[in-house]
XYZ file of C-alpha atoms in Angstrom:
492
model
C 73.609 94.259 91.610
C 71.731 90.980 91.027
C 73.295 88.272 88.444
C 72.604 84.890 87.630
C 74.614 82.045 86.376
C 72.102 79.694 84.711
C 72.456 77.095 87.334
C 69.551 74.547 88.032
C 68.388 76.635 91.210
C 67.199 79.688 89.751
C 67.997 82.362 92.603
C 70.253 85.258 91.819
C 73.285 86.342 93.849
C 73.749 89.993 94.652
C 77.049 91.368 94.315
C 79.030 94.800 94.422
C 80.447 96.813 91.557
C 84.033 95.912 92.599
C 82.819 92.125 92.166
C 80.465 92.387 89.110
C 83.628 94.323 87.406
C 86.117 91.751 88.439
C 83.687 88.914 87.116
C 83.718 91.048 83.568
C 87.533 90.113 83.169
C 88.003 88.053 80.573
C 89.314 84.105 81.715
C 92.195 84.288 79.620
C 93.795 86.922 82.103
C 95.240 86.438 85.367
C 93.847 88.373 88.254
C 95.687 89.826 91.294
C 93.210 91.320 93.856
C 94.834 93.469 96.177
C 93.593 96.122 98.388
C 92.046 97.125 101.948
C 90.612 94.995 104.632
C 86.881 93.983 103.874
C 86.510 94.928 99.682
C 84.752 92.205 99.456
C 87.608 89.692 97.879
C 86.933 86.197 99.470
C 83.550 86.688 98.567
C 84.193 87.449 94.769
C 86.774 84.022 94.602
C 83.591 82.205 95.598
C 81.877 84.320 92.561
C 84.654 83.482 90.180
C 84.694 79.707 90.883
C 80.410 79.864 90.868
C 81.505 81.414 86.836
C 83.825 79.423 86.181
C 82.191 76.239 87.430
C 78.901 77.620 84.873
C 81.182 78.176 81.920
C 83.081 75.233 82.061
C 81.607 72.537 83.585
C 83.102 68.863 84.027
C 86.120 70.590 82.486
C 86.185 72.962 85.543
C 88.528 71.799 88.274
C 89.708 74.779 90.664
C 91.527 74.800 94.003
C 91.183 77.353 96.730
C 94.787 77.573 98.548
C 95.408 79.897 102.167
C 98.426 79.168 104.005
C 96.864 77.799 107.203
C 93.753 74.983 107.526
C 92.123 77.584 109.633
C 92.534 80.004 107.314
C 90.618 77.922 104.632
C 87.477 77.704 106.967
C 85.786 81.061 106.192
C 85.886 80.485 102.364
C 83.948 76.905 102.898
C 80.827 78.845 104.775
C 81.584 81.281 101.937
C 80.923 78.475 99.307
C 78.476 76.708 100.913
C 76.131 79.815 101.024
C 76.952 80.751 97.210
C 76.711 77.274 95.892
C 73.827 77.114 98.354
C 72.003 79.588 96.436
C 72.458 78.305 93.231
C 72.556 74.940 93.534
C 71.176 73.586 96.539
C 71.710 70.308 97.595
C 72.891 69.089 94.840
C 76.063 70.530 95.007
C 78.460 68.004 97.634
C 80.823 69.040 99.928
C 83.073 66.482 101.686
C 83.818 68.671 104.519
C 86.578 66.534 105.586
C 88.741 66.256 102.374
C 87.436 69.947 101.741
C 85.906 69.002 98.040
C 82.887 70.472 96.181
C 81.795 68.537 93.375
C 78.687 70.394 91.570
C 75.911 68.668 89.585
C 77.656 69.646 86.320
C 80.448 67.972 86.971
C 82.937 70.993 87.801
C 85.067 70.268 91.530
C 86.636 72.950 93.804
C 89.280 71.660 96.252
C 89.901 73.981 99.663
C 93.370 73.272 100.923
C 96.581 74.587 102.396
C 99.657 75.029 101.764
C 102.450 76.320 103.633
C 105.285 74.679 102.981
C 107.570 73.124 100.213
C 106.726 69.352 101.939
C 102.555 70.607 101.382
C 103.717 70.544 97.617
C 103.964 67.155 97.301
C 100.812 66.259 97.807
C 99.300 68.476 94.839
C 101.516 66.669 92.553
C 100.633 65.333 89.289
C 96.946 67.726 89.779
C 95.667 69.283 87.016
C 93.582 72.439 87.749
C 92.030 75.076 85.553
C 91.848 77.630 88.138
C 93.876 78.085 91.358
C 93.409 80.906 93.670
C 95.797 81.638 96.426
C 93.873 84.044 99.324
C 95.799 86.274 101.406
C 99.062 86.037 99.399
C 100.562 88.381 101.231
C 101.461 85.508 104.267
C 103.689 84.718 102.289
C 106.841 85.809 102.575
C 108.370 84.969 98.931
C 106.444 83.715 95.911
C 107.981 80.326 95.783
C 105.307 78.118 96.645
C 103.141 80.194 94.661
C 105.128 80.068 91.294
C 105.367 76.070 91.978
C 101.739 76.019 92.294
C 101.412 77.258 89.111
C 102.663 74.178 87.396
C 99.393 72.531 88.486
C 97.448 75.032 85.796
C 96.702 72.366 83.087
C 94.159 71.800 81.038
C 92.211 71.076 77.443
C 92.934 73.797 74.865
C 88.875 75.108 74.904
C 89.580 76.078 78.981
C 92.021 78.944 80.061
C 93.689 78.578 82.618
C 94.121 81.414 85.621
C 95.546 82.244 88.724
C 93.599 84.180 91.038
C 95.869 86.234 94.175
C 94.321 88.264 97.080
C 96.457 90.130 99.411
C 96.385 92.885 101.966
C 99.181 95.413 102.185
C 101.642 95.342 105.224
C 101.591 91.535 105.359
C 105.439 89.877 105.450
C 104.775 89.322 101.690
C 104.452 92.786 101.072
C 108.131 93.808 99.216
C 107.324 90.598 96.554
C 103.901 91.385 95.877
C 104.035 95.109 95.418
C 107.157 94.918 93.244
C 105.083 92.014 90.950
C 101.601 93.389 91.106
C 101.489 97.181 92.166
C 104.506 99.224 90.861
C 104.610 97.686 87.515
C 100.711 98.820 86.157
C 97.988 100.839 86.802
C 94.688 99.361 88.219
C 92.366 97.452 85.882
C 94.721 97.435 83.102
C 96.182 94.118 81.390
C 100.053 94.241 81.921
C 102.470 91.548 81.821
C 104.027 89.773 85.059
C 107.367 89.798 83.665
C 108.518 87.157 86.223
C 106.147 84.413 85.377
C 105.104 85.954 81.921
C 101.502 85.773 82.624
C 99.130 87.971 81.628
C 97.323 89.984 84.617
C 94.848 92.317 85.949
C 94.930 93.980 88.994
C 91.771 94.989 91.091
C 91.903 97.424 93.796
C 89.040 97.654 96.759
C 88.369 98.543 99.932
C 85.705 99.004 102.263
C 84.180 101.504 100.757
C 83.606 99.461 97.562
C 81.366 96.798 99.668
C 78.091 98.216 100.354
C 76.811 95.097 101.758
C 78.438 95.992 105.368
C 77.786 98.692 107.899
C 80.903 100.540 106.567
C 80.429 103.316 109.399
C 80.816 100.212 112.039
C 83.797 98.675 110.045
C 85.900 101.386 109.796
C 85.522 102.313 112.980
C 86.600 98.953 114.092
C 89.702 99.143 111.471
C 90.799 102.299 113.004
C 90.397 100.649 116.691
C 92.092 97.686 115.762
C 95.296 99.778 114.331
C 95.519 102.798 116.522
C 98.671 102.050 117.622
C 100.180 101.518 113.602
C 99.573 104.211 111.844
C 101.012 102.940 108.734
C 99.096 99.883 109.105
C 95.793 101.780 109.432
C 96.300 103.483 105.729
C 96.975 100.289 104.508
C 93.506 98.627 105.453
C 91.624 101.417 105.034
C 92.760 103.155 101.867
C 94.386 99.888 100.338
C 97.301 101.780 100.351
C 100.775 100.086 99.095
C 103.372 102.816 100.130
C 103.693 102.230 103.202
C 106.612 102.162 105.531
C 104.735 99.116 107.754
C 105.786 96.293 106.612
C 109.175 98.250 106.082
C 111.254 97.716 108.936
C 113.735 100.238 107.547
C 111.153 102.206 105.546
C 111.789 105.590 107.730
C 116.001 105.195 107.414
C 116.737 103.672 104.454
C 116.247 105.350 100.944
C 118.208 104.424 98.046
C 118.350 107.925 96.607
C 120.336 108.603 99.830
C 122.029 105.404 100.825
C 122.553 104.100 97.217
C 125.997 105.266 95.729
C 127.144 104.446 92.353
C 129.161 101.135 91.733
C 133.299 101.045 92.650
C 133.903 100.521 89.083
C 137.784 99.708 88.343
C 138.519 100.332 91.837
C 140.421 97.195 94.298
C 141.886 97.653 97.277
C 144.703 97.363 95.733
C 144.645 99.923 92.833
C 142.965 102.110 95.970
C 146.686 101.871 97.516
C 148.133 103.025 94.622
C 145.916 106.205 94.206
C 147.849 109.367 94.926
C 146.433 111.867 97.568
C 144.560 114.475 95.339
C 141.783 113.680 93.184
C 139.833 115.339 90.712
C 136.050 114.940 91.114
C 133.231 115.307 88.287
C 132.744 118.915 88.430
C 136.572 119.582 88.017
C 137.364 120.402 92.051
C 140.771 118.702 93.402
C 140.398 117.117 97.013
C 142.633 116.440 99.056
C 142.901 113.369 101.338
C 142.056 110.428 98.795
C 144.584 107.802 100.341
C 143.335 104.351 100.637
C 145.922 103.307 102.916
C 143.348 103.605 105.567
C 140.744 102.145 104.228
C 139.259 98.595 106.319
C 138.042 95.906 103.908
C 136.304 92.904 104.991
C 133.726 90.266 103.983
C 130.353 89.445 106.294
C 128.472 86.562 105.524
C 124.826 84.327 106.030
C 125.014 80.986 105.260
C 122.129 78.835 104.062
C 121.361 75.808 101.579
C 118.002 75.526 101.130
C 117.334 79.079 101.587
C 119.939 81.383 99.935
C 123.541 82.596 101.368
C 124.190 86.135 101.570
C 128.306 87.240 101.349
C 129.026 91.502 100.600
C 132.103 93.045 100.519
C 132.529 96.309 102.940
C 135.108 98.790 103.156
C 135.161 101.123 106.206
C 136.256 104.697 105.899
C 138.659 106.399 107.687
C 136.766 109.784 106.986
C 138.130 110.390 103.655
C 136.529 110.840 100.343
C 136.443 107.856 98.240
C 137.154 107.003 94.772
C 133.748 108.144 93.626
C 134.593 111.787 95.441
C 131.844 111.216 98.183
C 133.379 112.207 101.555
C 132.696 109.249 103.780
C 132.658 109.642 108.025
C 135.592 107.953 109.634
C 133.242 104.568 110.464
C 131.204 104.734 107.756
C 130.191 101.482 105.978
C 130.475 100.878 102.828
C 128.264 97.756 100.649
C 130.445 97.404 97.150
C 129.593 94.208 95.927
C 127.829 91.403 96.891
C 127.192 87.101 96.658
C 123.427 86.137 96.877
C 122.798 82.286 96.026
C 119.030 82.151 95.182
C 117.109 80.600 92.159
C 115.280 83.856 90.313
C 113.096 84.912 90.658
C 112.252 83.655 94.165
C 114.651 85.561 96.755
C 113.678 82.833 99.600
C 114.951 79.762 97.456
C 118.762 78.892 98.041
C 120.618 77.083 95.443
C 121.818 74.377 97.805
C 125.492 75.033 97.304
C 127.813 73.472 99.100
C 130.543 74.218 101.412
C 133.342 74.135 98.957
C 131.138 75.161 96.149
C 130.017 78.486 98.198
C 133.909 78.963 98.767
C 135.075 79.352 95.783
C 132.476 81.629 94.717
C 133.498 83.483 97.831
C 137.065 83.384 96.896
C 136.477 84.750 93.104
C 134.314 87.755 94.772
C 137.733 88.357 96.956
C 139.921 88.317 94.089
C 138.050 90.766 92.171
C 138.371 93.300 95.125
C 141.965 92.101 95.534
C 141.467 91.362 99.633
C 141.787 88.317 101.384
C 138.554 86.484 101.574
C 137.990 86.573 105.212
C 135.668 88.437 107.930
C 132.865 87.762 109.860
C 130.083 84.904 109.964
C 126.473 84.284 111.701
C 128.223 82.665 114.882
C 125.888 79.202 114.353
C 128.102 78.127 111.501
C 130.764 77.990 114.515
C 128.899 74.957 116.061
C 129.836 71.603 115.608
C 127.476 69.284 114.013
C 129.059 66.057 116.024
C 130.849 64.756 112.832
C 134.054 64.342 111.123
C 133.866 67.547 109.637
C 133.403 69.642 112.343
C 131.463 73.115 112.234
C 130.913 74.686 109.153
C 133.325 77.550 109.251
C 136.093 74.538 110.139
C 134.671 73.468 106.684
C 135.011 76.842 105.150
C 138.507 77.265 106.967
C 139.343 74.226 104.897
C 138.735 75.613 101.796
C 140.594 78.825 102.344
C 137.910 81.015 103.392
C 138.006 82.285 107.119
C 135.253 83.918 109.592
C 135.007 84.909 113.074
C 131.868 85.006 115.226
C 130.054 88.046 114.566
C 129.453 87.829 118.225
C 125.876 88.792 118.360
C 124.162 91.025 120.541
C 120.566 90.588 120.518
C 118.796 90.921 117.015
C 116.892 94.047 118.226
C 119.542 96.085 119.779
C 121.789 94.926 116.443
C 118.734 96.354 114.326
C 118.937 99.555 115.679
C 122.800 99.880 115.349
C 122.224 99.354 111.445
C 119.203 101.701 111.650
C 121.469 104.634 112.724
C 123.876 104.041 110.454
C 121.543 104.437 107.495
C 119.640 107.024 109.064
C 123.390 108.789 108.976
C 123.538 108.746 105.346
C 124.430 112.259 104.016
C 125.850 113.341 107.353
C 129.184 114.485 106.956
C 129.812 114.403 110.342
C 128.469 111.113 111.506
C 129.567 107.510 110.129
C 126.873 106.124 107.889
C 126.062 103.082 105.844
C 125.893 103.132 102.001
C 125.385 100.362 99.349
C 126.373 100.279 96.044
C 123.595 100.117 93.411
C 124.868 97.020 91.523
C 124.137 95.282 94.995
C 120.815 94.293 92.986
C 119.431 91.420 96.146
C 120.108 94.050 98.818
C 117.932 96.653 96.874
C 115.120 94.000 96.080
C 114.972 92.812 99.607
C 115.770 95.015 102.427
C 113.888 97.862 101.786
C 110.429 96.147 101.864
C 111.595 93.926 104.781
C 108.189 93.997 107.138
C 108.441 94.122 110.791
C 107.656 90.973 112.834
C 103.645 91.546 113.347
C 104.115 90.202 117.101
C 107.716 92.084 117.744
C 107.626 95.849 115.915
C 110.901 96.159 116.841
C 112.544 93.066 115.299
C 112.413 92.151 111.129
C 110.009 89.512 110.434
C 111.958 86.098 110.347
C 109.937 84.330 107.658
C 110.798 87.415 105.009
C 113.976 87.399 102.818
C 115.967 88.866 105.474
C 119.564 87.338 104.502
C 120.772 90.448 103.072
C 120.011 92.315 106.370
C 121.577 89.739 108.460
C 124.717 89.883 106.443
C 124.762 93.860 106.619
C 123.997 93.227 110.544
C 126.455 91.304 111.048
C 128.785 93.817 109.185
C 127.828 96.304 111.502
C 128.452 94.621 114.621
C 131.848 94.039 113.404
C 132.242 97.648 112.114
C 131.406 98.866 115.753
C 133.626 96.929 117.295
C 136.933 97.935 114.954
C 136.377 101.077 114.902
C 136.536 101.243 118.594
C 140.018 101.227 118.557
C 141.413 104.398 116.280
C 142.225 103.728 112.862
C 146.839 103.659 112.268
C 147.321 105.715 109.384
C 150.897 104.437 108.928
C 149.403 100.722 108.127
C 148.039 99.351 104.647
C 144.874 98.932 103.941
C 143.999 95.492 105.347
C 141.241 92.733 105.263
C 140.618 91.762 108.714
């Protein structure tokens, strides 16, 4: 398809159907481009700043935003060949601060941005349109949602936001549960996080008819023959995947999800009699909590959020919900995640004794003593008067061992059998409750380290799954030793 934009060079720019459609979207909605490896979406940002540049003029400012410096290099040639065509040389490009400025005044900055430091240098900016390319690096929306407060401008321009991703990246979880469950392609809908207005615009491949799409999809399949998950995902665009998912094939919340303890302590557990009467009227027998392990696991963090559950380990006895639960099994029932909504990755900066008592109050409602196990590098001393940071927590009444980690792979897999266990009624599984709301939002889409399959990619929210991790490891080695029916139910 051929289209101009009225610009002083008068040569017209072909373009696809995928990009012509996209470029049809009115300005006062958002647009999420997500899809397949080579749809054609780098080339229609370059097309959507050439429109908006056209409709807008001196009024236009837009910034172009990957994660990397390198990564912004490929959408300069883009420019410089689309501008090129329309403009000529009288579009400028400072190559070295990365700025267009084009003969009717509009300017296009290429940067990066890849941390919460890069943010301070975009401060005070007013743009009219920002697009963030390849989204899906990163691994929680936060720097994206701060970005947006740079979207200012006169009341006659609209200002968007413009996201391309791939599936499978270590953004996946955030961006499918923003952008891809919540609508159906090409339809406004409302991002109920930010409470913008979007559109989202599926391609692949297939939809770009200006490459040799036998020779690319052969090289697609080459390139993920070993990833089978991955290969769906860049050639069909496809979002439900299980790469990306570390525990995608063992963890299923119609399986591992129970309902919530309600009304239930330790305590009032201990005071249960033996038989029990279930939903559908059948009495069972062997409901005595006086067996029943409780502890607390925990993953510290400031600037990125803590994560503390509460776990009770079965004996292999039913529980006060009438599931029958393994001897071993492992039991989620509530949980502590300090994070700012909607952004998993962003900790509330709570301190010690802050974080303590919040630990404490989850303790008291579960009646057990607010003690368990800890990431063993709050055990290390800092070199100052305080001393480690579970001497700090000991202080304020709150008291971990080492988890005593094996190495994160092997630990992985230990957790990945338990949950693979779930509905066995003969092997000890892991279940979490469904009010555990940050362990459902995170862990499930938790990708796998690109470079290390077998290990969860470190720059996702993975502070649930260390927590639960840690839990394990501790589970494993307590119920080494056989369970004494004639003790109480303890916290240990």
């Amino acid at each position: 398809m051929i289209a101009s934009f009225g610009a002083k060079r008068d040569e017209a720019i072909q373009m696809s159907e995928f990009q012509q459609r996209v470029l049809e979207i009115p300005q006062e909605y958002s647009i999420f481009l997500g899809g397949g490896r080579g749809g054609g979406k780098s080339y229609c940002c370059a097309l959507l700043c050439l429109k908006h540049a056209a409709e807008f003029g001196s009024r236009a400012h837009m910034m172009y935003l990957r994660r990397t410096h390198r990564g912004t290099q490929d959408f300069a040639a883009i420019t410089m060949e689309v501008f090129g065509k329309v403009y000529g040389t009288a579009a400028r490009f400072n190559s070295a601060d990365g700025f267009w400025k084009l003969p009717n005044g509009a300017t296009l900055e290429i940067n990066q941005c890849e941390t919460t430091a890069d943010l301070l240098k975009f401060q005070g900016r007013s743009k009219s349109l920002i697009i963030v390319d390849e989204a899906g690096h990163y691994p929680d929306p936060m720097l994206i949602d701060r970005m947006r407060s740079n979207l200012r401008s006169i009341a006659t321009v609209p200002t968007r936001l413009v996201l391309c991703a791939n599936p499978g990246d270590s953004g996946h979880g955030w961006i499918q549960r923003r952008y891809i469950n919540p609508t159906m392609p090409w339809r406004p809908f409302l991002e109920k996080q930010t409470g913008v207005m979007f559109v989202s615009c599926p391609s692949t491949f297939i939809q770009n008819e200006f490459i040799d799409q036998g020779a690319y999809r052969r090289d697609l399949i080459a390139a993920t023959s070993t990833d089978l998950e991955l290969q769906k995902a860049w050639l069909e665009g496809s979002w439900a995947i299980a790469r990306g998912a570390f525990f995608g094939a063992v963890l299923d919340e119609s399986i591992n999800g129970i309902a919530p303890w309600e009304g239930v302590t330790a305590r009032t557990l201990r005071a249960k009699k033996k038989r029990v009467k279930t939903g559908d009227g059948v009495y069972l027998e062997g409901f005595g909590s006086d067996e029943w392990r409780w502890f607390i696991a925990h993953d510290f963090g400031t600037a990125a959020p803590s994560y503390t559950g509460v776990f009770a380990v079965s004996p292999g006895i039913h529980g006060p919900d009438g599931r029958y639960y393994p001897s071993g099994s492992m039991i989620l029932v509530d949980e502590l995640a300090t994070y700012i909504p909607p952004n998993y990755n962003e900790g509330t900066g709570w301190t010690v004794p802050r974080l303590a008592e919040e630990i404490r109050t989850l303790c008291d409602r579960w009646e057990i003593k607010p003690s368990g196990v800890a990431d063993d590098a709050i055990f290390n001393s800092h070199g100052g008067r305080d001393g480690s940071i579970a001497e700090e927590f000991q202080r304020e009444r709150v008291y971990f061992n080492p988890a005593r980690k094996m190495d994160r792979v092997s630990g992985w897999e230990l957790l990945r059998r338990l949950m693979q266990s779930a509905g066995k009624v003969d092997q000890p599984s892991f279940y979490a409750s469904k009010s555990c709301s940050f362990f459902w939002d995170t862990v499930p889409s938790l990708p796998r380290d690109p470079r290390k399959p077998a290990d969860v990619d470190t720059k996702a929210c993975d502070h649930s799954a260390d927590c639960v991790r840690y839990a394990a490891l501790r589970r494993m080695n307590a119920t080494s030793r056989p369970f004494d029916a004639g003790k109480r139910s303890r916290s240990f």
